[in-house]
Amino acid sequence: MTPARRWLAGLLCVVLLFPASAAQADNPIIQTIYTADPAPLVHNGRVYLYTGHDEDGSTWFTMNEWRVWSSSDMVNWTDHGSPLRVSSFAWARSDAWAGQAIHRNGKFYWYVPTTNRATGRMAIGVAVADSPTGPFRDALGRPLVENGEFDPTVFIDDTGQAYLYWGNPNLWYVKLNPDMISYSGSPTQIPLTTAGFGTRTGDPNRPTLFEEGPWVYKRNGLYYIVFAAKCCPEFIAYSTAPGPTGPWTYRGTVMPTQGSSFTNHPGVIDFQGGSYFFYHNGALPGGGGFTRSVAVEKFTYGPDGSIPTITMTAAGAPQVGTLNPYTRQEAETIAWASGVETEPSIEGGMNVGWIENGDSIKVKGVAFGAGATSFTARVASASGGGKIELRLDGVNGTLAGTCTVPGTGGWQAWTTVSCPVSGATGTRDLYLRFTGGGGYLFNVNWWQFSSSTVPYSHGP
């Protein structure tokens, strides 16, 4: 663990940009690492969130991998690790910058910009996977398109025609073929007019507000392009059109310049009857323009399809439904974390690790119903272990149970432990508070509650 990582983890409950209640906040939605450039995808009742990863202590856009997260309720996010890296593209040299994934033909296609080793220019590659969480592989062995510009967004129209857009300082598109890894015609430039993209002052070389990070979608017959505007700092603006390539009409600001990151990047979806706007800021401790964090807000379109002005908050989006504690839950499903990190598990997926005394995980809106009677967790420890305190509604809230974790002889030497639970009824926020001696205590892979009516089902 780098010093910057530990410093960040130890200060997560003291987010100076937010009120004193920040420990109860749900934005930014990822606290275990710095994330940027959100690209949400709705698939089979879940939101899959594709992000970049700003390295700790970055003083530039130092990004080596892309990450994936998912949620069914918009507040508890599961970490699926890094299924795609710069090194996944043999032709790439550096820069895992802003991309977007889409589902078609039973596969998932992830379009990402990265620097071509041979030319030194930004190029756009495409990776493919059978699952939204990967693993992804280079679909072509070469760039899909390359003109030195970046920030791809992908959109499939109702007609079945797919489009890839990208650009900074210009705005380009190509029509993708049905295979999603080739295109017809040549890259075409979309005219950047002030009527279409607003008026920028003070820069004769860039008369419009368009800067980068386009996000294109269609809703109720209207085409939208949401983009990072002006620079620097950036704000988020949008334009609309009657067709996928225009003509565009500038509609105004979505999110004004806020926070401590001089960039921003939009992602917009509809999910479970609500509309959501994803963005990034520098709101975590140590955060800034090169150490950013992804956040989300819920919003409502106007009757004319307009997007309201959206403000960054610490509260984030409301929870959709509840979390079922009587099914196996991955430990890396987190609403808010303090002090922990995640890593790949030998048993598959990810696990929570680097746990020290006083660290904690919040899981929001846990539906205990009539009451849980026991708690089971999959744990491992190369040290003397420690305890998992089950707290309700606060990190120092009502103690519902305590599970003892023994030393197991290794950080990936897994065993299952259980303990009795009382008082866990109704729908509550659950805090797993970790206690023990000095140093790292143990790892947690998954957990599950049981009750007299819903018994624990044995896992591995």
CSV table of C-alpha atoms in Angstrom, one decimal:
chain,number,residue,atom,x,y,z
A,1,MET,CA,0.0,0.0,0.0
A,2,THR,CA,1.4,3.4,-1.0
A,3,PRO,CA,1.6,6.2,1.6
A,4,ALA,CA,-0.9,8.1,-0.5
A,5,ARG,CA,-3.3,5.2,-0.5
A,6,ARG,CA,-3.2,4.8,3.3
A,7,TRP,CA,-3.4,8.5,3.8
A,8,LEU,CA,-6.6,8.6,1.7
A,9,ALA,CA,-8.1,5.6,3.4
A,10,GLY,CA,-7.4,7.0,6.9
A,11,LEU,CA,-9.1,10.3,6.2
A,12,LEU,CA,-12.2,9.2,4.3
A,13,CYS,CA,-14.5,10.3,7.1
A,14,VAL,CA,-13.0,13.8,7.1
A,15,VAL,CA,-13.9,15.1,3.6
A,16,LEU,CA,-13.3,18.8,3.9
A,17,LEU,CA,-15.4,19.6,0.8
A,18,PHE,CA,-18.5,18.2,2.4
A,19,PRO,CA,-20.4,18.8,5.7
A,20,ALA,CA,-19.4,17.1,8.9
A,21,SER,CA,-21.9,14.3,8.1
A,22,ALA,CA,-19.6,13.1,5.3
A,23,ALA,CA,-19.1,9.7,6.9
A,24,GLN,CA,-22.8,9.1,6.1
A,25,ALA,CA,-22.5,10.3,2.5
A,26,ASP,CA,-22.7,8.1,-0.6
A,27,ASN,CA,-20.8,10.4,-3.0
A,28,PRO,CA,-18.2,9.8,-4.3
A,29,ILE,CA,-19.5,6.3,-4.9
A,30,ILE,CA,-16.0,4.7,-4.8
A,31,GLN,CA,-13.7,5.4,-1.9
A,32,THR,CA,-11.1,2.6,-2.2
A,33,ILE,CA,-9.2,4.1,-5.1
A,34,TYR,CA,-9.3,7.2,-7.3
A,35,THR,CA,-11.7,6.9,-10.3
A,36,ALA,CA,-12.5,9.0,-13.3
A,37,ASP,CA,-14.4,9.2,-16.5
A,38,PRO,CA,-17.6,7.3,-15.6
A,39,ALA,CA,-19.4,5.3,-18.4
A,40,PRO,CA,-22.5,3.6,-17.0
A,41,LEU,CA,-24.3,0.7,-18.9
A,42,VAL,CA,-27.7,-0.7,-17.9
A,43,HIS,CA,-27.8,-4.5,-18.4
A,44,ASN,CA,-30.1,-7.2,-16.9
A,45,GLY,CA,-31.3,-5.1,-14.0
A,46,ARG,CA,-27.9,-3.8,-13.0
A,47,VAL,CA,-25.9,-0.7,-13.7
A,48,TYR,CA,-22.3,-1.5,-14.8
A,49,LEU,CA,-20.0,1.4,-14.3
A,50,TYR,CA,-16.8,1.5,-16.4
A,51,THR,CA,-14.2,4.0,-15.1
A,52,GLY,CA,-10.6,5.0,-15.4
A,53,HIS,CA,-8.2,4.7,-12.4
A,54,ASP,CA,-6.1,7.7,-11.4
A,55,GLU,CA,-3.0,6.4,-9.7
A,56,ASP,CA,-2.2,7.6,-6.2
A,57,GLY,CA,-0.2,10.8,-6.0
A,58,SER,CA,-0.6,11.5,-9.7
A,59,THR,CA,0.6,14.9,-10.9
A,60,TRP,CA,-0.6,14.1,-14.5
A,61,PHE,CA,-3.2,11.8,-16.0
A,62,THR,CA,-1.3,8.7,-14.9
A,63,MET,CA,-3.7,5.9,-15.7
A,64,ASN,CA,-2.7,2.3,-16.4
A,65,GLU,CA,-6.0,0.4,-16.2
A,66,TRP,CA,-9.8,0.6,-16.6
A,67,ARG,CA,-12.1,-0.7,-13.8
A,68,VAL,CA,-15.6,-2.1,-13.6
A,69,TRP,CA,-18.2,-1.7,-10.8
A,70,SER,CA,-21.9,-2.7,-10.7
A,71,SER,CA,-25.0,-2.0,-8.6
A,72,SER,CA,-28.6,-2.9,-8.5
A,73,ASP,CA,-29.6,-0.1,-6.2
A,74,MET,CA,-27.4,2.9,-7.1
A,75,VAL,CA,-25.7,3.0,-3.7
A,76,ASN,CA,-24.1,-0.3,-2.9
A,77,TRP,CA,-21.4,-0.8,-5.6
A,78,THR,CA,-19.6,-4.1,-6.2
A,79,ASP,CA,-15.9,-3.9,-7.3
A,80,HIS,CA,-15.2,-6.2,-10.2
A,81,GLY,CA,-11.6,-5.2,-10.5
A,82,SER,CA,-9.6,-4.4,-13.6
A,83,PRO,CA,-10.6,-6.6,-16.7
A,84,LEU,CA,-8.7,-4.3,-19.1
A,85,ARG,CA,-5.4,-2.5,-19.0
A,86,VAL,CA,-3.1,-0.6,-21.3
A,87,SER,CA,-1.0,-3.8,-21.5
A,88,SER,CA,-4.1,-5.6,-22.9
A,89,PHE,CA,-3.3,-3.9,-26.2
A,90,ALA,CA,0.1,-5.0,-27.5
A,91,TRP,CA,0.2,-1.8,-29.6
A,92,ALA,CA,-0.5,0.6,-26.8
A,93,ARG,CA,2.1,2.4,-24.8
A,94,SER,CA,0.3,4.4,-22.0
A,95,ASP,CA,-2.8,6.3,-21.0
A,96,ALA,CA,-6.0,4.4,-20.0
A,97,TRP,CA,-8.2,7.4,-20.6
A,98,ALA,CA,-12.0,7.8,-21.0
A,99,GLY,CA,-13.9,5.0,-22.7
A,100,GLN,CA,-17.4,3.5,-22.9
A,101,ALA,CA,-18.8,0.0,-23.2
A,102,ILE,CA,-21.9,-1.2,-25.0
A,103,HIS,CA,-23.8,-4.5,-25.4
A,104,ARG,CA,-24.6,-6.0,-28.8
A,105,ASN,CA,-24.6,-9.5,-30.4
A,106,GLY,CA,-24.4,-11.1,-27.0
A,107,LYS,CA,-21.1,-9.5,-26.4
A,108,PHE,CA,-19.7,-6.4,-24.7
A,109,TYR,CA,-17.6,-3.9,-26.6
A,110,TRP,CA,-15.4,-1.4,-24.8
A,111,TYR,CA,-14.0,1.5,-26.8
A,112,VAL,CA,-11.0,3.1,-25.1
A,113,PRO,CA,-8.4,5.7,-26.1
A,114,THR,CA,-4.8,5.0,-25.4
A,115,THR,CA,-1.4,6.1,-26.9
A,116,ASN,CA,-0.2,4.1,-29.9
A,117,ARG,CA,3.3,2.9,-29.2
A,118,ALA,CA,4.3,3.1,-32.9
A,119,THR,CA,3.0,6.6,-33.6
A,120,GLY,CA,2.9,8.3,-30.2
A,121,ARG,CA,-0.6,9.5,-31.0
A,122,MET,CA,-3.8,8.9,-29.2
A,123,ALA,CA,-5.8,6.1,-30.9
A,124,ILE,CA,-9.0,4.3,-30.1
A,125,GLY,CA,-9.0,0.6,-29.5
A,126,VAL,CA,-11.9,-1.8,-29.0
A,127,ALA,CA,-11.9,-4.7,-26.5
A,128,VAL,CA,-14.6,-7.5,-26.4
A,129,ALA,CA,-15.9,-9.8,-23.7
A,130,ASP,CA,-18.7,-12.3,-23.1
A,131,SER,CA,-19.6,-10.7,-19.8
A,132,PRO,CA,-20.0,-7.1,-18.7
A,133,THR,CA,-17.3,-7.6,-16.1
A,134,GLY,CA,-14.9,-9.2,-18.6
A,135,PRO,CA,-12.2,-10.4,-19.0
A,136,PHE,CA,-11.9,-8.2,-22.1
A,137,ARG,CA,-9.4,-8.8,-24.9
A,138,ASP,CA,-8.2,-6.7,-27.8
A,139,ALA,CA,-10.7,-7.4,-30.6
A,140,LEU,CA,-8.4,-6.2,-33.5
A,141,GLY,CA,-4.8,-6.3,-32.5
A,142,ARG,CA,-4.5,-2.7,-33.7
A,143,PRO,CA,-6.4,0.6,-33.3
A,144,LEU,CA,-9.9,0.8,-34.6
A,145,VAL,CA,-9.4,4.4,-35.5
A,146,GLU,CA,-6.6,6.9,-35.0
A,147,ASN,CA,-6.3,10.6,-35.6
A,148,GLY,CA,-4.7,11.8,-32.4
A,149,GLU,CA,-8.0,12.6,-30.7
A,150,PHE,CA,-9.7,10.7,-27.9
A,151,ASP,CA,-12.7,10.3,-25.6
A,152,PRO,CA,-14.9,7.8,-27.5
A,153,THR,CA,-18.7,7.4,-26.9
A,154,VAL,CA,-20.8,4.7,-28.6
A,155,PHE,CA,-24.5,4.8,-29.4
A,156,ILE,CA,-26.8,2.3,-31.2
A,157,ASP,CA,-29.8,4.0,-32.8
A,158,ASP,CA,-33.3,2.5,-33.0
A,159,THR,CA,-32.6,1.6,-36.6
A,160,GLY,CA,-29.8,-0.7,-35.5
A,161,GLN,CA,-27.1,1.6,-36.9
A,162,ALA,CA,-24.2,2.1,-34.4
A,163,TYR,CA,-22.2,5.3,-34.2
A,164,LEU,CA,-18.8,6.0,-32.6
A,165,TYR,CA,-18.1,9.6,-31.7
A,166,TRP,CA,-14.9,11.0,-30.2
A,167,GLY,CA,-12.8,14.1,-30.2
A,168,ASN,CA,-10.7,16.9,-28.7
A,169,PRO,CA,-10.3,19.5,-30.1
A,170,ASN,CA,-12.7,18.4,-32.9
A,171,LEU,CA,-15.8,16.2,-32.8
A,172,TRP,CA,-15.8,13.1,-35.1
A,173,TYR,CA,-18.0,10.2,-35.9
A,174,VAL,CA,-18.0,7.0,-37.9
A,175,LYS,CA,-20.8,4.5,-38.6
A,176,LEU,CA,-19.9,1.2,-37.0
A,177,ASN,CA,-20.7,-2.0,-38.9
A,178,PRO,CA,-22.9,-4.6,-37.2
A,179,ASP,CA,-19.8,-6.5,-36.0
A,180,MET,CA,-19.0,-3.4,-33.9
A,181,ILE,CA,-15.3,-3.7,-34.6
A,182,SER,CA,-15.2,-2.2,-38.1
A,183,TYR,CA,-16.8,0.8,-39.7
A,184,SER,CA,-18.1,2.1,-43.1
A,185,GLY,CA,-16.9,5.2,-44.8
A,186,SER,CA,-14.3,7.5,-43.3
A,187,PRO,CA,-14.3,9.5,-40.0
A,188,THR,CA,-16.5,12.5,-40.5
A,189,GLN,CA,-16.1,15.8,-38.6
A,190,ILE,CA,-19.3,17.2,-37.0
A,191,PRO,CA,-19.3,21.0,-37.6
A,192,LEU,CA,-18.7,22.8,-34.3
A,193,THR,CA,-20.9,25.9,-34.7
A,194,THR,CA,-21.8,28.3,-31.9
A,195,ALA,CA,-25.5,27.6,-32.6
A,196,GLY,CA,-24.8,23.9,-32.0
A,197,PHE,CA,-22.3,24.0,-29.2
A,198,GLY,CA,-22.4,27.5,-27.6
A,199,THR,CA,-20.0,30.3,-27.7
A,200,ARG,CA,-16.6,30.3,-26.0
A,201,THR,CA,-14.9,33.6,-25.4
A,202,GLY,CA,-11.2,34.4,-25.1
A,203,ASP,CA,-9.9,31.6,-27.4
A,204,PRO,CA,-10.0,32.4,-31.2
A,205,ASN,CA,-8.9,28.9,-32.0
A,206,ARG,CA,-11.9,27.3,-30.3
A,207,PRO,CA,-15.0,29.4,-30.9
A,208,THR,CA,-17.4,26.9,-29.3
A,209,LEU,CA,-17.8,25.5,-25.8
A,210,PHE,CA,-17.1,21.9,-26.9
A,211,GLU,CA,-13.9,20.6,-25.3
A,212,GLU,CA,-14.0,16.8,-24.9
A,213,GLY,CA,-15.8,13.9,-23.3
A,214,PRO,CA,-18.9,13.6,-25.5
A,215,TRP,CA,-21.8,11.3,-24.4
A,216,VAL,CA,-24.4,10.6,-27.0
A,217,TYR,CA,-27.8,9.0,-26.5
A,218,LYS,CA,-31.4,9.1,-27.6
A,219,ARG,CA,-34.5,9.6,-25.4
A,220,ASN,CA,-38.1,10.1,-26.5
A,221,GLY,CA,-37.1,10.7,-30.1
A,222,LEU,CA,-34.5,13.4,-29.2
A,223,TYR,CA,-30.8,13.0,-29.7
A,224,TYR,CA,-28.5,14.3,-26.9
A,225,ILE,CA,-24.8,15.1,-26.8
A,226,VAL,CA,-23.6,15.9,-23.3
A,227,PHE,CA,-20.0,17.1,-23.2
A,228,ALA,CA,-17.2,18.7,-21.1
A,229,ALA,CA,-17.3,22.4,-22.0
A,230,LYS,CA,-14.7,25.1,-22.0
A,231,CYS,CA,-11.4,24.7,-20.3
A,232,CYS,CA,-10.1,25.1,-17.7
A,233,PRO,CA,-11.8,24.4,-15.4
A,234,GLU,CA,-14.5,22.6,-17.3
A,235,PHE,CA,-18.3,22.5,-16.9
A,236,ILE,CA,-20.8,20.0,-18.4
A,237,ALA,CA,-23.1,21.3,-21.2
A,238,TYR,CA,-25.4,19.6,-23.7
A,239,SER,CA,-26.9,20.0,-27.1
A,240,THR,CA,-29.8,18.2,-28.8
A,241,ALA,CA,-30.7,17.3,-32.4
A,242,PRO,CA,-33.4,15.6,-34.5
A,243,GLY,CA,-30.8,13.1,-35.8
A,244,PRO,CA,-27.7,11.3,-34.6
A,245,THR,CA,-25.3,13.6,-36.5
A,246,GLY,CA,-27.2,16.8,-36.1
A,247,PRO,CA,-28.0,19.5,-36.7
A,248,TRP,CA,-27.2,20.3,-33.1
A,249,THR,CA,-28.7,23.0,-31.0
A,250,TYR,CA,-27.0,24.2,-27.8
A,251,ARG,CA,-29.2,23.8,-24.8
A,252,GLY,CA,-27.1,25.0,-21.9
A,253,THR,CA,-25.4,23.9,-18.7
A,254,VAL,CA,-25.9,20.5,-17.0
A,255,MET,CA,-23.4,20.9,-14.2
A,256,PRO,CA,-21.5,24.2,-13.5
A,257,THR,CA,-17.9,24.2,-12.7
A,258,GLN,CA,-17.6,22.8,-9.1
A,259,GLY,CA,-15.4,20.8,-6.9
A,260,SER,CA,-11.6,20.6,-7.0
A,261,SER,CA,-11.1,18.8,-10.3
A,262,PHE,CA,-10.5,21.1,-13.3
A,263,THR,CA,-11.9,18.4,-15.6
A,264,ASN,CA,-15.3,16.7,-15.6
A,265,HIS,CA,-16.8,13.8,-17.7
A,266,PRO,CA,-20.5,12.9,-18.1
A,267,GLY,CA,-22.4,9.7,-18.3
A,268,VAL,CA,-26.2,9.6,-18.5
A,269,ILE,CA,-28.7,6.7,-18.1
A,270,ASP,CA,-32.2,5.8,-17.2
A,271,PHE,CA,-32.6,3.0,-14.7
A,272,GLN,CA,-35.6,1.6,-12.8
A,273,GLY,CA,-37.8,4.6,-13.7
A,274,GLY,CA,-35.2,7.2,-12.8
A,275,SER,CA,-32.6,9.3,-14.7
A,276,TYR,CA,-29.1,9.5,-13.4
A,277,PHE,CA,-26.1,11.8,-14.2
A,278,PHE,CA,-22.6,10.4,-13.5
A,279,TYR,CA,-19.6,12.7,-13.2
A,280,HIS,CA,-16.2,13.0,-11.5
A,281,ASN,CA,-14.7,15.5,-9.0
A,282,GLY,CA,-11.8,15.7,-6.6
A,283,ALA,CA,-13.8,15.2,-3.4
A,284,LEU,CA,-11.9,12.5,-1.6
A,285,PRO,CA,-8.9,13.5,0.6
A,286,GLY,CA,-5.9,13.9,-1.6
A,287,GLY,CA,-8.2,14.5,-4.5
A,288,GLY,CA,-7.8,17.0,-7.3
A,289,GLY,CA,-7.4,17.3,-11.0
A,290,PHE,CA,-5.3,14.2,-11.3
A,291,THR,CA,-6.8,12.2,-8.5
A,292,ARG,CA,-10.5,12.2,-9.2
A,293,SER,CA,-13.5,10.4,-7.9
A,294,VAL,CA,-16.7,9.3,-9.6
A,295,ALA,CA,-20.1,10.4,-8.2
A,296,VAL,CA,-23.8,10.3,-9.3
A,297,GLU,CA,-26.9,12.4,-9.0
A,298,LYS,CA,-30.6,11.6,-9.8
A,299,PHE,CA,-32.5,14.1,-11.9
A,300,THR,CA,-35.7,14.7,-13.7
A,301,TYR,CA,-36.0,15.9,-17.3
A,302,GLY,CA,-38.2,18.8,-18.1
A,303,PRO,CA,-41.4,18.3,-20.1
A,304,ASP,CA,-39.6,19.5,-23.2
A,305,GLY,CA,-36.8,17.0,-22.7
A,306,SER,CA,-34.5,19.6,-21.1
A,307,ILE,CA,-31.9,18.6,-18.6
A,308,PRO,CA,-31.9,20.7,-15.4
A,309,THR,CA,-28.9,22.2,-13.8
A,310,ILE,CA,-27.4,19.6,-11.5
A,311,THR,CA,-25.3,20.3,-8.5
A,312,MET,CA,-22.7,18.1,-6.9
A,313,THR,CA,-23.8,16.6,-3.6
A,314,ALA,CA,-22.3,14.4,-0.8
A,315,ALA,CA,-25.6,12.6,-0.5
A,316,GLY,CA,-25.7,11.2,-4.0
A,317,ALA,CA,-28.6,9.3,-5.5
A,318,PRO,CA,-31.3,7.7,-3.4
A,319,GLN,CA,-31.3,3.9,-3.0
A,320,VAL,CA,-33.5,1.9,-5.4
A,321,GLY,CA,-35.0,-0.9,-3.3
A,322,THR,CA,-33.1,-2.6,-0.6
A,323,LEU,CA,-30.2,-5.1,-0.2
A,324,ASN,CA,-31.0,-8.7,0.8
A,325,PRO,CA,-28.7,-9.9,3.5
A,326,TYR,CA,-30.0,-13.5,3.3
A,327,THR,CA,-28.2,-14.1,0.0
A,328,ARG,CA,-24.4,-14.2,-0.3
A,329,GLN,CA,-23.0,-10.7,-0.6
A,330,GLU,CA,-19.5,-9.9,-1.8
A,331,ALA,CA,-17.5,-8.0,0.8
A,332,GLU,CA,-16.5,-5.6,-1.9
A,333,THR,CA,-20.1,-4.5,-2.3
A,334,ILE,CA,-19.8,-1.2,-0.5
A,335,ALA,CA,-21.8,2.1,-0.1
A,336,TRP,CA,-18.9,3.7,1.9
A,337,ALA,CA,-15.6,2.4,3.0
A,338,SER,CA,-13.0,3.7,5.4
A,339,GLY,CA,-9.5,2.4,5.4
A,340,VAL,CA,-9.8,-0.7,3.3
A,341,GLU,CA,-8.8,-1.7,-0.3
A,342,THR,CA,-9.8,-4.5,-2.6
A,343,GLU,CA,-7.7,-7.1,-4.5
A,344,PRO,CA,-8.3,-10.2,-6.6
A,345,SER,CA,-9.2,-13.3,-4.6
A,346,ILE,CA,-7.9,-16.7,-5.3
A,347,GLU,CA,-11.5,-17.9,-5.0
A,348,GLY,CA,-12.6,-15.7,-7.8
A,349,GLY,CA,-13.7,-12.1,-8.0
A,350,MET,CA,-12.3,-9.6,-5.5
A,351,ASN,CA,-11.9,-9.5,-1.7
A,352,VAL,CA,-11.6,-6.7,0.8
A,353,GLY,CA,-8.1,-6.5,2.3
A,354,TRP,CA,-5.6,-4.2,4.0
A,355,ILE,CA,-7.9,-4.1,7.0
A,356,GLU,CA,-6.6,-2.4,10.2
A,357,ASN,CA,-8.1,-1.7,13.6
A,358,GLY,CA,-11.0,0.7,13.3
A,359,ASP,CA,-11.5,0.3,9.5
A,360,SER,CA,-15.1,-0.2,8.4
A,361,ILE,CA,-17.5,-0.8,5.5
A,362,LYS,CA,-21.0,0.6,5.2
A,363,VAL,CA,-23.7,-1.3,3.3
A,364,LYS,CA,-26.9,0.8,2.9
A,365,GLY,CA,-30.5,-0.2,3.2
A,366,VAL,CA,-30.2,-3.8,4.4
A,367,ALA,CA,-33.6,-5.5,4.6
A,368,PHE,CA,-33.4,-7.7,7.7
A,369,GLY,CA,-37.1,-8.1,8.0
A,370,ALA,CA,-38.3,-9.9,11.1
A,371,GLY,CA,-34.7,-10.3,12.2
A,372,ALA,CA,-31.4,-12.1,11.6
A,373,THR,CA,-30.1,-14.7,13.9
A,374,SER,CA,-26.6,-15.4,12.7
A,375,PHE,CA,-23.9,-14.0,10.4
A,376,THR,CA,-21.4,-15.9,8.3
A,377,ALA,CA,-18.3,-14.6,6.6
A,378,ARG,CA,-15.5,-16.0,4.4
A,379,VAL,CA,-12.2,-14.8,5.9
A,380,ALA,CA,-8.4,-15.2,5.7
A,381,SER,CA,-5.6,-14.0,7.8
A,382,ALA,CA,-1.8,-14.3,7.7
A,383,SER,CA,-1.6,-12.6,11.1
A,384,GLY,CA,-3.5,-13.2,14.3
A,385,GLY,CA,-6.9,-12.2,12.9
A,386,GLY,CA,-9.3,-9.9,14.7
A,387,LYS,CA,-13.0,-9.3,15.0
A,388,ILE,CA,-15.9,-8.2,12.8
A,389,GLU,CA,-18.4,-6.0,14.7
A,390,LEU,CA,-21.8,-5.8,13.2
A,391,ARG,CA,-23.1,-2.3,13.8
A,392,LEU,CA,-26.5,-0.8,12.9
A,393,ASP,CA,-27.0,2.7,11.5
A,394,GLY,CA,-23.6,4.0,12.3
A,395,VAL,CA,-20.0,2.9,12.7
A,396,ASN,CA,-20.5,3.2,16.4
A,397,GLY,CA,-24.1,2.2,16.3
A,398,THR,CA,-26.0,-0.6,18.0
A,399,LEU,CA,-23.8,-3.8,18.2
A,400,ALA,CA,-25.8,-6.7,16.7
A,401,GLY,CA,-23.1,-9.3,16.8
A,402,THR,CA,-19.3,-9.9,16.9
A,403,CYS,CA,-17.5,-12.5,14.8
A,404,THR,CA,-14.0,-13.7,15.7
A,405,VAL,CA,-11.6,-14.2,12.8
A,406,PRO,CA,-8.7,-16.5,13.5
A,407,GLY,CA,-5.3,-16.6,11.8
A,408,THR,CA,-5.6,-19.0,8.8
A,409,GLY,CA,-1.9,-19.1,7.8
A,410,GLY,CA,-2.2,-16.8,4.7
A,411,TRP,CA,-4.0,-13.8,3.2
A,412,GLN,CA,-5.7,-16.2,0.7
A,413,ALA,CA,-6.1,-19.2,3.0
A,414,TRP,CA,-9.9,-18.9,3.3
A,415,THR,CA,-12.1,-20.3,6.0
A,416,THR,CA,-15.7,-19.7,7.1
A,417,VAL,CA,-16.7,-18.2,10.4
A,418,SER,CA,-20.1,-17.6,12.0
A,419,CYS,CA,-21.6,-15.8,15.0
A,420,PRO,CA,-25.0,-15.1,16.6
A,421,VAL,CA,-26.9,-11.9,15.8
A,422,SER,CA,-29.6,-10.1,17.7
A,423,GLY,CA,-31.5,-6.9,17.1
A,424,ALA,CA,-31.0,-6.7,13.4
A,425,THR,CA,-34.5,-6.1,12.3
A,426,GLY,CA,-36.3,-3.9,9.7
A,427,THR,CA,-34.3,-2.1,7.0
A,428,ARG,CA,-31.1,-0.6,8.4
A,429,ASP,CA,-27.7,0.5,7.3
A,430,LEU,CA,-25.1,-2.1,8.2
A,431,TYR,CA,-21.5,-1.3,9.2
A,432,LEU,CA,-18.9,-4.0,9.3
A,433,ARG,CA,-16.4,-2.5,11.8
A,434,PHE,CA,-13.1,-4.3,12.0
A,435,THR,CA,-11.1,-4.5,15.3
A,436,GLY,CA,-7.9,-6.1,16.5
A,437,GLY,CA,-4.3,-5.5,17.2
A,438,GLY,CA,-1.7,-3.6,15.2
A,439,GLY,CA,-1.0,-4.1,11.5
A,440,TYR,CA,-3.2,-5.8,8.9
A,441,LEU,CA,-5.7,-8.0,10.5
A,442,PHE,CA,-7.5,-10.2,7.9
A,443,ASN,CA,-9.3,-10.3,4.6
A,444,VAL,CA,-13.0,-10.7,3.9
A,445,ASN,CA,-14.3,-12.4,0.7
A,446,TRP,CA,-18.1,-12.5,1.3
A,447,TRP,CA,-20.7,-12.5,4.0
A,448,GLN,CA,-24.3,-13.6,4.6
A,449,PHE,CA,-26.9,-13.5,7.3
A,450,SER,CA,-29.5,-16.1,8.2
A,451,SER,CA,-32.7,-16.2,10.2
A,452,SER,CA,-35.0,-18.8,11.6
A,453,THR,CA,-36.9,-18.6,8.4
A,454,VAL,CA,-34.0,-18.0,6.0
A,455,PRO,CA,-31.1,-20.3,6.9
A,456,TYR,CA,-27.5,-19.8,5.7
A,457,SER,CA,-26.8,-21.8,2.5
A,458,HIS,CA,-23.3,-23.2,2.6
A,459,GLY,CA,-20.8,-21.8,0.1
A,460,PRO,CA,-17.2,-23.0,-0.6
